[in-house]
PDB file of C-alpha atoms in Angstrom:
ATOM      1  CA  UNK A   1      68.126  15.729  59.442  1.00 55.00           C
ATOM      2  CA  UNK A   2      69.173  18.387  61.711  1.00 73.00           C
ATOM      3  CA  UNK A   3      69.761  17.815  65.410  1.00 76.00           C
ATOM      4  CA  UNK A   4      66.927  20.302  66.360  1.00 76.00           C
ATOM      5  CA  UNK A   5      64.403  18.639  64.118  1.00 75.00           C
ATOM      6  CA  UNK A   6      65.329  15.512  65.699  1.00 78.00           C
ATOM      7  CA  UNK A   7      64.741  16.591  69.076  1.00 86.00           C
ATOM      8  CA  UNK A   8      61.396  18.191  68.051  1.00 88.00           C
ATOM      9  CA  UNK A   9      60.119  14.774  66.950  1.00 87.00           C
ATOM     10  CA  UNK A  10      61.123  13.207  70.259  1.00 91.00           C
ATOM     11  CA  UNK A  11      59.585  16.219  72.213  1.00 94.00           C
ATOM     12  CA  UNK A  12      56.555  16.103  70.414  1.00 94.00           C
ATOM     13  CA  UNK A  13      56.064  12.297  70.883  1.00 94.00           C
ATOM     14  CA  UNK A  14      56.717  12.870  74.763  1.00 96.00           C
ATOM     15  CA  UNK A  15      54.305  15.669  75.055  1.00 97.00           C
ATOM     16  CA  UNK A  16      51.641  13.703  73.333  1.00 97.00           C
ATOM     17  CA  UNK A  17      52.330  10.475  75.752  1.00 96.00           C
ATOM     18  CA  UNK A  18      52.432  12.669  78.852  1.00 97.00           C
ATOM     19  CA  UNK A  19      49.124  14.363  77.892  1.00 96.00           C
ATOM     20  CA  UNK A  20      47.419  11.060  77.472  1.00 96.00           C
ATOM     21  CA  UNK A  21      48.909   9.626  80.545  1.00 96.00           C
ATOM     22  CA  UNK A  22      47.850  12.665  82.488  1.00 96.00           C
ATOM     23  CA  UNK A  23      44.193  12.236  81.029  1.00 95.00           C
ATOM     24  CA  UNK A  24      44.344   8.660  82.004  1.00 93.00           C
ATOM     25  CA  UNK A  25      45.419   9.332  85.741  1.00 94.00           C
ATOM     26  CA  UNK A  26      42.763  11.877  86.257  1.00 94.00           C
ATOM     27  CA  UNK A  27      39.850  10.375  84.346  1.00 92.00           C
ATOM     28  CA  UNK A  28      36.711   9.372  86.163  1.00 91.00           C
ATOM     29  CA  UNK A  29      35.161   7.677  83.320  1.00 93.00           C
ATOM     30  CA  UNK A  30      36.243   4.496  81.588  1.00 94.00           C
ATOM     31  CA  UNK A  31      35.186   5.511  78.030  1.00 95.00           C
ATOM     32  CA  UNK A  32      37.376   8.708  78.455  1.00 95.00           C
ATOM     33  CA  UNK A  33      40.180   6.837  80.097  1.00 95.00           C
ATOM     34  CA  UNK A  34      40.149   4.750  76.826  1.00 96.00           C
ATOM     35  CA  UNK A  35      40.293   7.610  74.811  1.00 96.00           C
ATOM     36  CA  UNK A  36      43.137   9.154  76.639  1.00 96.00           C
ATOM     37  CA  UNK A  37      45.043   5.634  76.304  1.00 95.00           C
ATOM     38  CA  UNK A  38      44.548   6.055  72.554  1.00 95.00           C
ATOM     39  CA  UNK A  39      46.200   9.286  72.725  1.00 96.00           C
ATOM     40  CA  UNK A  40      49.114   8.172  74.712  1.00 95.00           C
ATOM     41  CA  UNK A  41      49.478   5.170  72.281  1.00 94.00           C
ATOM     42  CA  UNK A  42      49.454   7.626  69.286  1.00 94.00           C
ATOM     43  CA  UNK A  43      52.514   9.144  70.337  1.00 95.00           C
ATOM     44  CA  UNK A  44      54.239   6.166  69.191  1.00 94.00           C
ATOM     45  CA  UNK A  45      53.171   6.962  65.546  1.00 92.00           C
ATOM     46  CA  UNK A  46      55.031  10.416  65.902  1.00 92.00           C
ATOM     47  CA  UNK A  47      58.221   8.488  67.380  1.00 92.00           C
ATOM     48  CA  UNK A  48      58.172   5.855  64.576  1.00 90.00           C
ATOM     49  CA  UNK A  49      57.587   8.317  61.769  1.00 87.00           C
ATOM     50  CA  UNK A  50      60.300  10.700  63.440  1.00 87.00           C
ATOM     51  CA  UNK A  51      62.704   7.711  63.464  1.00 86.00           C
ATOM     52  CA  UNK A  52      62.097   6.832  59.790  1.00 84.00           C
ATOM     53  CA  UNK A  53      61.967  10.326  58.301  1.00 81.00           C
ATOM     54  CA  UNK A  54      64.863  11.211  55.945  1.00 81.00           C
ATOM     55  CA  UNK A  55      64.962  14.714  54.507  1.00 80.00           C
ATOM     56  CA  UNK A  56      64.899  14.787  50.621  1.00 80.00           C
ATOM     57  CA  UNK A  57      64.034  11.014  50.329  1.00 80.00           C
ATOM     58  CA  UNK A  58      61.062   9.397  48.408  1.00 77.00           C
ATOM     59  CA  UNK A  59      58.721   6.632  49.001  1.00 76.00           C
ATOM     60  CA  UNK A  60      60.418   3.192  48.777  1.00 75.00           C
ATOM     61  CA  UNK A  61      58.604   2.518  45.425  1.00 73.00           C
ATOM     62  CA  UNK A  62      61.205   1.135  42.825  1.00 69.00           C
ATOM     63  CA  UNK A  63      58.756   0.883  39.859  1.00 71.00           C
ATOM     64  CA  UNK A  64      60.270   3.683  37.728  1.00 73.00           C
ATOM     65  CA  UNK A  65      63.998   3.702  38.949  1.00 72.00           C
ATOM     66  CA  UNK A  66      66.724   1.524  39.902  1.00 75.00           C
ATOM     67  CA  UNK A  67      67.322   0.525  43.362  1.00 70.00           C
ATOM     68  CA  UNK A  68      69.942   2.862  45.036  1.00 72.00           C
ATOM     69  CA  UNK A  69      69.502   5.585  42.582  1.00 77.00           C
ATOM     70  CA  UNK A  70      68.127   7.952  45.019  1.00 78.00           C
ATOM     71  CA  UNK A  71      67.630   7.886  48.911  1.00 82.00           C
ATOM     72  CA  UNK A  72      64.400   6.482  50.050  1.00 81.00           C
ATOM     73  CA  UNK A  73      62.767   6.371  53.456  1.00 83.00           C
ATOM     74  CA  UNK A  74      62.999   3.128  55.707  1.00 82.00           C
ATOM     75  CA  UNK A  75      60.051   1.020  54.595  1.00 85.00           C
ATOM     76  CA  UNK A  76      60.246  -0.973  57.779  1.00 89.00           C
ATOM     77  CA  UNK A  77      59.518   1.876  59.986  1.00 89.00           C
ATOM     78  CA  UNK A  78      56.535   2.742  57.967  1.00 87.00           C
ATOM     79  CA  UNK A  79      55.144  -0.934  58.194  1.00 91.00           C
ATOM     80  CA  UNK A  80      55.793  -0.643  61.836  1.00 92.00           C
ATOM     81  CA  UNK A  81      53.624   2.476  62.178  1.00 92.00           C
ATOM     82  CA  UNK A  82      50.997   0.949  60.039  1.00 93.00           C
ATOM     83  CA  UNK A  83      50.898  -2.118  62.375  1.00 95.00           C
ATOM     84  CA  UNK A  84      50.797   0.048  65.412  1.00 93.00           C
ATOM     85  CA  UNK A  85      47.910   1.797  64.069  1.00 95.00           C
ATOM     86  CA  UNK A  86      46.066  -1.369  63.474  1.00 96.00           C
ATOM     87  CA  UNK A  87      46.867  -2.659  66.732  1.00 95.00           C
ATOM     88  CA  UNK A  88      45.905   0.554  68.527  1.00 94.00           C
ATOM     89  CA  UNK A  89      42.627   0.579  66.749  1.00 96.00           C
ATOM     90  CA  UNK A  90      41.962  -2.914  67.769  1.00 97.00           C
ATOM     91  CA  UNK A  91      42.925  -2.471  71.439  1.00 96.00           C
ATOM     92  CA  UNK A  92      40.683   0.638  71.564  1.00 96.00           C
ATOM     93  CA  UNK A  93      37.771  -1.048  70.151  1.00 97.00           C
ATOM     94  CA  UNK A  94      38.225  -4.072  72.636  1.00 97.00           C
ATOM     95  CA  UNK A  95      38.541  -1.763  75.465  1.00 96.00           C
ATOM     96  CA  UNK A  96      35.435   0.313  74.383  1.00 96.00           C
ATOM     97  CA  UNK A  97      33.299  -2.959  74.265  1.00 96.00           C
ATOM     98  CA  UNK A  98      34.511  -3.976  77.580  1.00 95.00           C
ATOM     99  CA  UNK A  99      33.348  -0.503  78.996  1.00 94.00           C
ATOM    100  CA  UNK A 100      30.204  -0.920  77.431  1.00 95.00           C
ATOM    101  CA  UNK A 101      29.760  -4.403  79.128  1.00 94.00           C
ATOM    102  CA  UNK A 102      30.778  -2.775  82.451  1.00 92.00           C
ATOM    103  CA  UNK A 103      28.056  -0.064  81.953  1.00 92.00           C
ATOM    104  CA  UNK A 104      25.389  -3.008  81.283  1.00 93.00           C
ATOM    105  CA  UNK A 105      26.456  -4.903  84.088  1.00 90.00           C
ATOM    106  CA  UNK A 106      26.956  -2.389  86.863  1.00 88.00           C
ATOM    107  CA  UNK A 107      25.199   0.728  85.597  1.00 89.00           C
ATOM    108  CA  UNK A 108      28.184   3.040  85.855  1.00 89.00           C
ATOM    109  CA  UNK A 109      31.440   3.676  83.988  1.00 90.00           C
ATOM    110  CA  UNK A 110      33.066   5.504  86.908  1.00 89.00           C
ATOM    111  CA  UNK A 111      35.928   3.116  88.339  1.00 85.00           C
ATOM    112  CA  UNK A 112      35.460   4.582  91.831  1.00 84.00           C
ATOM    113  CA  UNK A 113      31.667   3.040  91.875  1.00 85.00           C
ATOM    114  CA  UNK A 114      32.525  -0.238  90.528  1.00 83.00           C
ATOM    115  CA  UNK A 115      32.611  -1.816  93.889  1.00 75.00           C
ATOM    116  CA  UNK A 116      32.089  -5.189  92.564  1.00 66.00           C
ATOM    117  CA  UNK A 117      35.469  -5.250  90.846  1.00 61.00           C
ATOM    118  CA  UNK A 118      37.663  -4.718  94.208  1.00 59.00           C
ATOM    119  CA  UNK A 119      39.648  -7.599  95.527  1.00 58.00           C
TER     120      UNK A 119
END
């Protein structure tokens, strides 16, 4: 993989992460903040896939060929990406459930109006 393509993966991941963090910092709605957090977290998918990508390699399925006969992508990185997706979806669902409970309890999802949560 060329160096420019490698840098493109990292640049794309950094841009997605910064877009999510920016939305998180300016958000005045808890549901929107959860969405922005999911966007920031999705940058790790791009980063992991960029790290595990090998030009000309195939999927790591050895059913019809002997191991080592041709290059394959790293299956560990693919497994980490799938785990990352599952964890991200779970965290997003949990945070959205918390936002719903806050809405039910306080009547708002604006963090500035949640005076009962201040210390």
